């Protein structure tokens, strides 16, 4: 029973990732990314990382994916189908990706991983102990990083106040750029 | 590595597939937001790798701690990257890495 769940989640993840890579319409890519993130959250829950699975759902799907969809909405004409470039870049990209996968597969098969048997246990308490014990400094620094990202994103995305042109040539150059 | 006993190798294969598909997305798509989606795929692949190793090799929650940090940093990176995308769109009127490459030789 349980291997079927795993292979179903794996299939969801891989097919959705292919949808992100190959979909012509960028909005379809966004929805395929939703499928990938849901599949990865399911894999986290399957392996026993319960807190991480729920955090993935809340933050990745509920936050980052919504942010990406907002960006798609604000920067594209949704009705128009975006034709991605079917040039030689795709073939070269696919060959390079396949080579990388072959390398990773070979390394994974040849390395003798020291595996242990461990039963799945609830991780929330252990994660709380780790975050407030051994990993306290990175935790505080991560909150600082989030604050900086918030302020920085607001500064970058706001409409810059139009400065008065110093000369006629400068004003003409600005007008030509817009 | 058997078919029915789910072990470390299964998770590593899935994470390798996700990484290569994410790399392909970053390398071939022209839309900047699509490239950002490819980066998110690669981040998820690395995070899955960490969790798999933490469960099957290390036995502690250290890999899951790192995965939480990956999620935090992905959120910060997505916010700033999308702010930059909006600024680029306001200036160039298109989101296309081929059209907005003005730093030519």
PDB file of N, CA, C and O in Angstrom, chain A residues 69-140:
ATOM      1  N   UNK A  69       2.393  34.011  -8.785  1.00  0.00           N
ATOM      2  CA  UNK A  69       1.217  34.194  -9.634  1.00  0.00           C
ATOM      3  C   UNK A  69       0.841  35.666  -9.747  1.00  0.00           C
ATOM      4  O   UNK A  69       0.410  36.134 -10.809  1.00  0.00           O
ATOM      5  N   UNK A  70       1.027  36.426  -8.672  1.00  0.00           N
ATOM      6  CA  UNK A  70       0.793  37.865  -8.760  1.00  0.00           C
ATOM      7  C   UNK A  70       1.756  38.508  -9.755  1.00  0.00           C
ATOM      8  O   UNK A  70       1.370  39.384 -10.539  1.00  0.00           O
ATOM      9  N   UNK A  71       3.020  38.084  -9.721  1.00  0.00           N
ATOM     10  CA  UNK A  71       3.989  38.652 -10.661  1.00  0.00           C
ATOM     11  C   UNK A  71       3.621  38.301 -12.092  1.00  0.00           C
ATOM     12  O   UNK A  71       3.740  39.135 -12.994  1.00  0.00           O
ATOM     13  N   UNK A  72       3.157  37.047 -12.311  1.00  0.00           N
ATOM     14  CA  UNK A  72       2.712  36.655 -13.652  1.00  0.00           C
ATOM     15  C   UNK A  72       1.539  37.522 -14.088  1.00  0.00           C
ATOM     16  O   UNK A  72       1.458  37.978 -15.227  1.00  0.00           O
ATOM     17  N   UNK A  73       0.629  37.791 -13.149  1.00  0.00           N
ATOM     18  CA  UNK A  73      -0.546  38.592 -13.477  1.00  0.00           C
ATOM     19  C   UNK A  73      -0.157  40.010 -13.844  1.00  0.00           C
ATOM     20  O   UNK A  73      -0.692  40.593 -14.781  1.00  0.00           O
ATOM     21  N   UNK A  74       0.810  40.582 -13.095  1.00  0.00           N
ATOM     22  CA  UNK A  74       1.120  41.994 -13.279  1.00  0.00           C
ATOM     23  C   UNK A  74       2.055  42.238 -14.456  1.00  0.00           C
ATOM     24  O   UNK A  74       2.193  43.372 -14.892  1.00  0.00           O
ATOM     25  N   UNK A  75       2.719  41.189 -14.968  1.00  0.00           N
ATOM     26  CA  UNK A  75       3.727  41.444 -15.993  1.00  0.00           C
ATOM     27  C   UNK A  75       3.433  40.775 -17.322  1.00  0.00           C
ATOM     28  O   UNK A  75       4.263  40.770 -18.201  1.00  0.00           O
ATOM     29  N   UNK A  76       2.289  40.163 -17.487  1.00  0.00           N
ATOM     30  CA  UNK A  76       1.987  39.517 -18.754  1.00  0.00           C
ATOM     31  C   UNK A  76       0.572  39.863 -19.162  1.00  0.00           C
ATOM     32  O   UNK A  76      -0.268  40.200 -18.361  1.00  0.00           O
ATOM     33  N   UNK A  77       0.327  39.732 -20.456  1.00  0.00           N
ATOM     34  CA  UNK A  77      -1.051  39.754 -20.933  1.00  0.00           C
ATOM     35  C   UNK A  77      -1.514  38.295 -20.926  1.00  0.00           C
ATOM     36  O   UNK A  77      -1.043  37.488 -21.705  1.00  0.00           O
ATOM     37  N   UNK A  78      -2.443  37.969 -20.017  1.00  0.00           N
ATOM     38  CA  UNK A  78      -2.771  36.571 -19.723  1.00  0.00           C
ATOM     39  C   UNK A  78      -3.383  35.897 -20.938  1.00  0.00           C
ATOM     40  O   UNK A  78      -3.141  34.732 -21.210  1.00  0.00           O
ATOM     41  N   UNK A  79      -4.156  36.638 -21.732  1.00  0.00           N
ATOM     42  CA  UNK A  79      -4.836  35.990 -22.845  1.00  0.00           C
ATOM     43  C   UNK A  79      -3.885  35.567 -23.940  1.00  0.00           C
ATOM     44  O   UNK A  79      -4.177  34.671 -24.726  1.00  0.00           O
ATOM     45  N   UNK A  80      -2.711  36.180 -23.969  1.00  0.00           N
ATOM     46  CA  UNK A  80      -1.782  35.873 -25.053  1.00  0.00           C
ATOM     47  C   UNK A  80      -0.934  34.672 -24.676  1.00  0.00           C
ATOM     48  O   UNK A  80      -0.414  34.586 -23.577  1.00  0.00           O
ATOM     49  N   UNK A  81      -0.795  33.733 -25.596  1.00  0.00           N
ATOM     50  CA  UNK A  81       0.008  32.538 -25.340  1.00  0.00           C
ATOM     51  C   UNK A  81       1.471  32.884 -25.572  1.00  0.00           C
ATOM     52  O   UNK A  81       1.835  33.374 -26.622  1.00  0.00           O
ATOM     53  N   UNK A  82       2.285  32.656 -24.570  1.00  0.00           N
ATOM     54  CA  UNK A  82       3.709  32.961 -24.707  1.00  0.00           C
ATOM     55  C   UNK A  82       4.385  31.782 -25.388  1.00  0.00           C
ATOM     56  O   UNK A  82       4.444  30.694 -24.835  1.00  0.00           O
ATOM     57  N   UNK A  83       4.894  31.993 -26.570  1.00  0.00           N
ATOM     58  CA  UNK A  83       5.596  30.928 -27.260  1.00  0.00           C
ATOM     59  C   UNK A  83       7.040  30.938 -26.781  1.00  0.00           C
ATOM     60  O   UNK A  83       7.768  31.885 -27.024  1.00  0.00           O
ATOM     61  N   UNK A  84       7.438  29.897 -26.077  1.00  0.00           N
ATOM     62  CA  UNK A  84       8.828  29.850 -25.623  1.00  0.00           C
ATOM     63  C   UNK A  84       9.722  29.462 -26.794  1.00  0.00           C
ATOM     64  O   UNK A  84       9.300  28.787 -27.725  1.00  0.00           O
ATOM     65  N   UNK A  85      10.952  29.903 -26.727  1.00  0.00           N
ATOM     66  CA  UNK A  85      11.840  29.778 -27.878  1.00  0.00           C
ATOM     67  C   UNK A  85      12.200  28.315 -28.120  1.00  0.00           C
ATOM     68  O   UNK A  85      12.832  27.675 -27.298  1.00  0.00           O
ATOM     69  N   UNK A  86      11.789  27.787 -29.280  1.00  0.00           N
ATOM     70  CA  UNK A  86      12.114  26.408 -29.632  1.00  0.00           C
ATOM     71  C   UNK A  86      13.393  26.385 -30.448  1.00  0.00           C
ATOM     72  O   UNK A  86      13.460  25.758 -31.500  1.00  0.00           O
ATOM     73  N   UNK A  87      14.406  27.086 -29.957  1.00  0.00           N
ATOM     74  CA  UNK A  87      15.630  27.163 -30.738  1.00  0.00           C
ATOM     75  C   UNK A  87      16.580  26.056 -30.287  1.00  0.00           C
ATOM     76  O   UNK A  87      16.168  25.117 -29.623  1.00  0.00           O
ATOM     77  N   UNK A  88      17.828  26.180 -30.674  1.00  0.00           N
ATOM     78  CA  UNK A  88      18.797  25.153 -30.340  1.00  0.00           C
ATOM     79  C   UNK A  88      19.090  25.141 -28.850  1.00  0.00           C
ATOM     80  O   UNK A  88      19.596  24.147 -28.329  1.00  0.00           O
ATOM     81  N   UNK A  89      18.701  26.224 -28.164  1.00  0.00           N
ATOM     82  CA  UNK A  89      18.939  26.262 -26.721  1.00  0.00           C
ATOM     83  C   UNK A  89      18.263  25.124 -26.011  1.00  0.00           C
ATOM     84  O   UNK A  89      18.780  24.602 -25.040  1.00  0.00           O
ATOM     85  N   UNK A  90      17.075  24.714 -26.501  1.00  0.00           N
ATOM     86  CA  UNK A  90      16.346  23.651 -25.810  1.00  0.00           C
ATOM     87  C   UNK A  90      17.079  22.335 -25.910  1.00  0.00           C
ATOM     88  O   UNK A  90      17.168  21.591 -24.936  1.00  0.00           O
ATOM     89  N   UNK A  91      17.635  22.026 -27.095  1.00  0.00           N
ATOM     90  CA  UNK A  91      18.320  20.753 -27.257  1.00  0.00           C
ATOM     91  C   UNK A  91      19.570  20.718 -26.402  1.00  0.00           C
ATOM     92  O   UNK A  91      19.828  19.737 -25.697  1.00  0.00           O
ATOM     93  N   UNK A  92      20.325  21.818 -26.435  1.00  0.00           N
ATOM     94  CA  UNK A  92      21.551  21.869 -25.639  1.00  0.00           C
ATOM     95  C   UNK A  92      21.207  21.790 -24.152  1.00  0.00           C
ATOM     96  O   UNK A  92      21.884  21.103 -23.380  1.00  0.00           O
ATOM     97  N   UNK A  93      20.137  22.498 -23.751  1.00  0.00           N
ATOM     98  CA  UNK A  93      19.730  22.468 -22.351  1.00  0.00           C
ATOM     99  C   UNK A  93      19.319  21.075 -21.912  1.00  0.00           C
ATOM    100  O   UNK A  93      19.663  20.626 -20.811  1.00  0.00           O
ATOM    101  N   UNK A  94      18.574  20.375 -22.781  1.00  0.00           N
ATOM    102  CA  UNK A  94      18.143  19.027 -22.435  1.00  0.00           C
ATOM    103  C   UNK A  94      19.330  18.078 -22.337  1.00  0.00           C
ATOM    104  O   UNK A  94      19.383  17.237 -21.427  1.00  0.00           O
ATOM    105  N   UNK A  95      20.298  18.223 -23.248  1.00  0.00           N
ATOM    106  CA  UNK A  95      21.482  17.360 -23.195  1.00  0.00           C
ATOM    107  C   UNK A  95      22.278  17.621 -21.926  1.00  0.00           C
ATOM    108  O   UNK A  95      22.718  16.693 -21.233  1.00  0.00           O
ATOM    109  N   UNK A  96      22.463  18.893 -21.590  1.00  0.00           N
ATOM    110  CA  UNK A  96      23.214  19.220 -20.374  1.00  0.00           C
ATOM    111  C   UNK A  96      22.500  18.702 -19.133  1.00  0.00           C
ATOM    112  O   UNK A  96      23.144  18.167 -18.217  1.00  0.00           O
ATOM    113  N   UNK A  97      21.168  18.849 -19.105  1.00  0.00           N
ATOM    114  CA  UNK A  97      20.413  18.368 -17.950  1.00  0.00           C
ATOM    115  C   UNK A  97      20.500  16.851 -17.842  1.00  0.00           C
ATOM    116  O   UNK A  97      20.644  16.303 -16.737  1.00  0.00           O
ATOM    117  N   UNK A  98      20.432  16.166 -18.996  1.00  0.00           N
ATOM    118  CA  UNK A  98      20.521  14.703 -18.966  1.00  0.00           C
ATOM    119  C   UNK A  98      21.898  14.242 -18.493  1.00  0.00           C
ATOM    120  O   UNK A  98      22.018  13.267 -17.740  1.00  0.00           O
ATOM    121  N   UNK A  99      22.938  14.963 -18.923  1.00  0.00           N
ATOM    122  CA  UNK A  99      24.284  14.605 -18.467  1.00  0.00           C
ATOM    123  C   UNK A  99      24.426  14.788 -16.962  1.00  0.00           C
ATOM    124  O   UNK A  99      25.015  13.951 -16.269  1.00  0.00           O
ATOM    125  N   UNK A 100      23.871  15.903 -16.464  1.00  0.00           N
ATOM    126  CA  UNK A 100      23.934  16.144 -15.023  1.00  0.00           C
ATOM    127  C   UNK A 100      23.192  15.052 -14.262  1.00  0.00           C
ATOM    128  O   UNK A 100      23.668  14.554 -13.227  1.00  0.00           O
ATOM    129  N   UNK A 101      22.033  14.644 -14.787  1.00  0.00           N
ATOM    130  CA  UNK A 101      21.281  13.600 -14.103  1.00  0.00           C
ATOM    131  C   UNK A 101      22.041  12.286 -14.122  1.00  0.00           C
ATOM    132  O   UNK A 101      22.055  11.545 -13.129  1.00  0.00           O
ATOM    133  N   UNK A 102      22.698  11.977 -15.248  1.00  0.00           N
ATOM    134  CA  UNK A 102      23.489  10.756 -15.312  1.00  0.00           C
ATOM    135  C   UNK A 102      24.602  10.755 -14.284  1.00  0.00           C
ATOM    136  O   UNK A 102      24.848   9.753 -13.589  1.00  0.00           O
ATOM    137  N   UNK A 103      25.268  11.902 -14.150  1.00  0.00           N
ATOM    138  CA  UNK A 103      26.350  12.017 -13.172  1.00  0.00           C
ATOM    139  C   UNK A 103      25.827  11.812 -11.756  1.00  0.00           C
ATOM    140  O   UNK A 103      26.404  11.057 -10.959  1.00  0.00           O
ATOM    141  N   UNK A 104      24.720  12.489 -11.425  1.00  0.00           N
ATOM    142  CA  UNK A 104      24.158  12.360 -10.077  1.00  0.00           C
ATOM    143  C   UNK A 104      23.715  10.921  -9.807  1.00  0.00           C
ATOM    144  O   UNK A 104      23.903  10.393  -8.706  1.00  0.00           O
ATOM    145  N   UNK A 105      23.132  10.283 -10.818  1.00  0.00           N
ATOM    146  CA  UNK A 105      22.660   8.909 -10.656  1.00  0.00           C
ATOM    147  C   UNK A 105      23.828   7.961 -10.393  1.00  0.00           C
ATOM    148  O   UNK A 105      23.759   7.097  -9.512  1.00  0.00           O
ATOM    149  N   UNK A 106      24.902   8.135 -11.148  1.00  0.00           N
ATOM    150  CA  UNK A 106      26.065   7.277 -10.955  1.00  0.00           C
ATOM    151  C   UNK A 106      26.673   7.451  -9.570  1.00  0.00           C
ATOM    152  O   UNK A 106      27.012   6.484  -8.892  1.00  0.00           O
ATOM    153  N   UNK A 107      26.807   8.726  -9.147  1.00  0.00           N
ATOM    154  CA  UNK A 107      27.373   8.991  -7.815  1.00  0.00           C
ATOM    155  C   UNK A 107      26.489   8.374  -6.743  1.00  0.00           C
ATOM    156  O   UNK A 107      26.967   7.767  -5.780  1.00  0.00           O
ATOM    157  N   UNK A 108      25.164   8.495  -6.926  1.00  0.00           N
ATOM    158  CA  UNK A 108      24.247   7.976  -5.915  1.00  0.00           C
ATOM    159  C   UNK A 108      24.333   6.460  -5.820  1.00  0.00           C
ATOM    160  O   UNK A 108      24.259   5.885  -4.738  1.00  0.00           O
ATOM    161  N   UNK A 109      24.494   5.791  -6.979  1.00  0.00           N
ATOM    162  CA  UNK A 109      24.533   4.333  -6.948  1.00  0.00           C
ATOM    163  C   UNK A 109      25.850   3.816  -6.389  1.00  0.00           C
ATOM    164  O   UNK A 109      25.889   2.793  -5.720  1.00  0.00           O
ATOM    165  N   UNK A 110      26.936   4.532  -6.671  1.00  0.00           N
ATOM    166  CA  UNK A 110      28.236   3.987  -6.309  1.00  0.00           C
ATOM    167  C   UNK A 110      28.623   4.284  -4.874  1.00  0.00           C
ATOM    168  O   UNK A 110      29.460   3.589  -4.321  1.00  0.00           O
ATOM    169  N   UNK A 111      28.061   5.339  -4.290  1.00  0.00           N
ATOM    170  CA  UNK A 111      28.487   5.706  -2.937  1.00  0.00           C
ATOM    171  C   UNK A 111      27.829   4.794  -1.921  1.00  0.00           C
ATOM    172  O   UNK A 111      26.626   4.612  -1.946  1.00  0.00           O
ATOM    173  N   UNK A 112      28.615   4.195  -1.012  1.00  0.00           N
ATOM    174  CA  UNK A 112      28.005   3.368   0.040  1.00  0.00           C
ATOM    175  C   UNK A 112      27.462   4.229   1.172  1.00  0.00           C
ATOM    176  O   UNK A 112      28.187   4.587   2.104  1.00  0.00           O
ATOM    177  N   UNK A 113      26.186   4.581   1.072  1.00  0.00           N
ATOM    178  CA  UNK A 113      25.605   5.409   2.118  1.00  0.00           C
ATOM    179  C   UNK A 113      25.425   4.584   3.382  1.00  0.00           C
ATOM    180  O   UNK A 113      24.847   3.515   3.340  1.00  0.00           O
ATOM    181  N   UNK A 114      25.871   5.080   4.536  1.00  0.00           N
ATOM    182  CA  UNK A 114      25.649   4.365   5.801  1.00  0.00           C
ATOM    183  C   UNK A 114      24.221   4.556   6.287  1.00  0.00           C
ATOM    184  O   UNK A 114      23.908   5.507   7.000  1.00  0.00           O
ATOM    185  N   UNK A 115      23.331   3.653   5.898  1.00  0.00           N
ATOM    186  CA  UNK A 115      21.926   3.856   6.209  1.00  0.00           C
ATOM    187  C   UNK A 115      21.595   3.300   7.573  1.00  0.00           C
ATOM    188  O   UNK A 115      22.117   2.296   8.002  1.00  0.00           O
ATOM    189  N   UNK A 116      20.689   3.968   8.255  1.00  0.00           N
ATOM    190  CA  UNK A 116      20.215   3.499   9.556  1.00  0.00           C
ATOM    191  C   UNK A 116      18.717   3.313   9.467  1.00  0.00           C
ATOM    192  O   UNK A 116      18.070   3.848   8.581  1.00  0.00           O
ATOM    193  N   UNK A 117      18.188   2.534  10.364  1.00  0.00           N
ATOM    194  CA  UNK A 117      16.752   2.337  10.438  1.00  0.00           C
ATOM    195  C   UNK A 117      16.200   3.223  11.537  1.00  0.00           C
ATOM    196  O   UNK A 117      16.619   3.147  12.685  1.00  0.00           O
ATOM    197  N   UNK A 118      15.271   4.057  11.162  1.00  0.00           N
ATOM    198  CA  UNK A 118      14.672   4.902  12.194  1.00  0.00           C
ATOM    199  C   UNK A 118      13.186   5.000  11.943  1.00  0.00           C
ATOM    200  O   UNK A 118      12.748   5.215  10.828  1.00  0.00           O
ATOM    201  N   UNK A 119      12.437   4.876  12.993  1.00  0.00           N
ATOM    202  CA  UNK A 119      10.985   4.992  12.865  1.00  0.00           C
ATOM    203  C   UNK A 119      10.607   6.454  12.759  1.00  0.00           C
ATOM    204  O   UNK A 119      11.268   7.332  13.304  1.00  0.00           O
ATOM    205  N   UNK A 120       9.527   6.708  12.052  1.00  0.00           N
ATOM    206  CA  UNK A 120       9.059   8.079  11.903  1.00  0.00           C
ATOM    207  C   UNK A 120       8.469   8.562  13.213  1.00  0.00           C
ATOM    208  O   UNK A 120       7.587   7.919  13.783  1.00  0.00           O
ATOM    209  N   UNK A 121       8.991   9.672  13.708  1.00  0.00           N
ATOM    210  CA  UNK A 121       8.512  10.231  14.964  1.00  0.00           C
ATOM    211  C   UNK A 121       8.102  11.677  14.734  1.00  0.00           C
ATOM    212  O   UNK A 121       8.592  12.306  13.800  1.00  0.00           O
ATOM    213  N   UNK A 122       7.206  12.222  15.554  1.00  0.00           N
ATOM    214  CA  UNK A 122       6.838  13.626  15.388  1.00  0.00           C
ATOM    215  C   UNK A 122       8.047  14.522  15.586  1.00  0.00           C
ATOM    216  O   UNK A 122       8.831  14.343  16.516  1.00  0.00           O
ATOM    217  N   UNK A 123       8.211  15.476  14.701  1.00  0.00           N
ATOM    218  CA  UNK A 123       9.444  16.256  14.677  1.00  0.00           C
ATOM    219  C   UNK A 123       9.297  17.654  15.210  1.00  0.00           C
ATOM    220  O   UNK A 123      10.285  18.372  15.329  1.00  0.00           O
ATOM    221  N   UNK A 124       8.073  18.082  15.511  1.00  0.00           N
ATOM    222  CA  UNK A 124       7.892  19.487  15.878  1.00  0.00           C
ATOM    223  C   UNK A 124       8.658  19.835  17.144  1.00  0.00           C
ATOM    224  O   UNK A 124       9.343  20.866  17.204  1.00  0.00           O
ATOM    225  N   UNK A 125       8.578  18.974  18.157  1.00  0.00           N
ATOM    226  CA  UNK A 125       9.275  19.267  19.410  1.00  0.00           C
ATOM    227  C   UNK A 125      10.781  19.258  19.203  1.00  0.00           C
ATOM    228  O   UNK A 125      11.502  20.127  19.721  1.00  0.00           O
ATOM    229  N   UNK A 126      11.265  18.282  18.421  1.00  0.00           N
ATOM    230  CA  UNK A 126      12.706  18.201  18.187  1.00  0.00           C
ATOM    231  C   UNK A 126      13.192  19.405  17.388  1.00  0.00           C
ATOM    232  O   UNK A 126      14.282  19.931  17.622  1.00  0.00           O
ATOM    233  N   UNK A 127      12.378  19.857  16.415  1.00  0.00           N
ATOM    234  CA  UNK A 127      12.751  21.047  15.659  1.00  0.00           C
ATOM    235  C   UNK A 127      12.766  22.276  16.561  1.00  0.00           C
ATOM    236  O   UNK A 127      13.653  23.136  16.438  1.00  0.00           O
ATOM    237  N   UNK A 128      11.796  22.375  17.447  1.00  0.00           N
ATOM    238  CA  UNK A 128      11.777  23.504  18.378  1.00  0.00           C
ATOM    239  C   UNK A 128      13.010  23.513  19.269  1.00  0.00           C
ATOM    240  O   UNK A 128      13.637  24.556  19.477  1.00  0.00           O
ATOM    241  N   UNK A 129      13.391  22.327  19.759  1.00  0.00           N
ATOM    242  CA  UNK A 129      14.607  22.248  20.571  1.00  0.00           C
ATOM    243  C   UNK A 129      15.836  22.645  19.767  1.00  0.00           C
ATOM    244  O   UNK A 129      16.725  23.330  20.268  1.00  0.00           O
ATOM    245  N   UNK A 130      15.882  22.188  18.502  1.00  0.00           N
ATOM    246  CA  UNK A 130      17.049  22.515  17.683  1.00  0.00           C
ATOM    247  C   UNK A 130      17.107  24.004  17.393  1.00  0.00           C
ATOM    248  O   UNK A 130      18.174  24.618  17.437  1.00  0.00           O
ATOM    249  N   UNK A 131      15.957  24.616  17.091  1.00  0.00           N
ATOM    250  CA  UNK A 131      15.977  26.024  16.726  1.00  0.00           C
ATOM    251  C   UNK A 131      16.303  26.923  17.904  1.00  0.00           C
ATOM    252  O   UNK A 131      16.883  27.986  17.730  1.00  0.00           O
ATOM    253  N   UNK A 132      15.888  26.522  19.096  1.00  0.00           N
ATOM    254  CA  UNK A 132      16.171  27.351  20.260  1.00  0.00           C
ATOM    255  C   UNK A 132      17.427  26.910  20.985  1.00  0.00           C
ATOM    256  O   UNK A 132      17.812  27.512  21.969  1.00  0.00           O
ATOM    257  N   UNK A 133      18.078  25.866  20.498  1.00  0.00           N
ATOM    258  CA  UNK A 133      19.290  25.386  21.144  1.00  0.00           C
ATOM    259  C   UNK A 133      20.507  25.555  20.260  1.00  0.00           C
ATOM    260  O   UNK A 133      21.205  26.565  20.296  1.00  0.00           O
ATOM    261  N   UNK A 134      20.700  24.556  19.391  1.00  0.00           N
ATOM    262  CA  UNK A 134      21.927  24.543  18.617  1.00  0.00           C
ATOM    263  C   UNK A 134      21.917  25.547  17.483  1.00  0.00           C
ATOM    264  O   UNK A 134      22.949  26.113  17.133  1.00  0.00           O
ATOM    265  N   UNK A 135      20.738  25.824  16.900  1.00  0.00           N
ATOM    266  CA  UNK A 135      20.667  26.667  15.714  1.00  0.00           C
ATOM    267  C   UNK A 135      20.018  27.995  16.033  1.00  0.00           C
ATOM    268  O   UNK A 135      19.276  28.542  15.222  1.00  0.00           O
ATOM    269  N   UNK A 136      20.320  28.552  17.200  1.00  0.00           N
ATOM    270  CA  UNK A 136      19.655  29.792  17.597  1.00  0.00           C
ATOM    271  C   UNK A 136      20.160  30.960  16.783  1.00  0.00           C
ATOM    272  O   UNK A 136      19.371  31.792  16.317  1.00  0.00           O
ATOM    273  N   UNK A 137      21.475  31.050  16.598  1.00  0.00           N
ATOM    274  CA  UNK A 137      22.026  32.193  15.855  1.00  0.00           C
ATOM    275  C   UNK A 137      21.545  32.228  14.406  1.00  0.00           C
ATOM    276  O   UNK A 137      21.123  33.293  13.943  1.00  0.00           O
ATOM    277  N   UNK A 138      21.584  31.105  13.649  1.00  0.00           N
ATOM    278  CA  UNK A 138      21.041  31.180  12.293  1.00  0.00           C
ATOM    279  C   UNK A 138      19.568  31.533  12.273  1.00  0.00           C
ATOM    280  O   UNK A 138      19.099  32.204  11.344  1.00  0.00           O
ATOM    281  N   UNK A 139      18.836  31.120  13.281  1.00  0.00           N
ATOM    282  CA  UNK A 139      17.416  31.421  13.359  1.00  0.00           C
ATOM    283  C   UNK A 139      17.196  32.922  13.480  1.00  0.00           C
ATOM    284  O   UNK A 139      16.384  33.512  12.769  1.00  0.00           O
ATOM    285  N   UNK A 140      17.967  33.572  14.379  1.00  0.00           N
ATOM    286  CA  UNK A 140      17.802  35.020  14.536  1.00  0.00           C
ATOM    287  C   UNK A 140      18.260  35.756  13.290  1.00  0.00           C
ATOM    288  O   UNK A 140      17.650  36.748  12.857  1.00  0.00           O
TER     289      UNK A 140
END
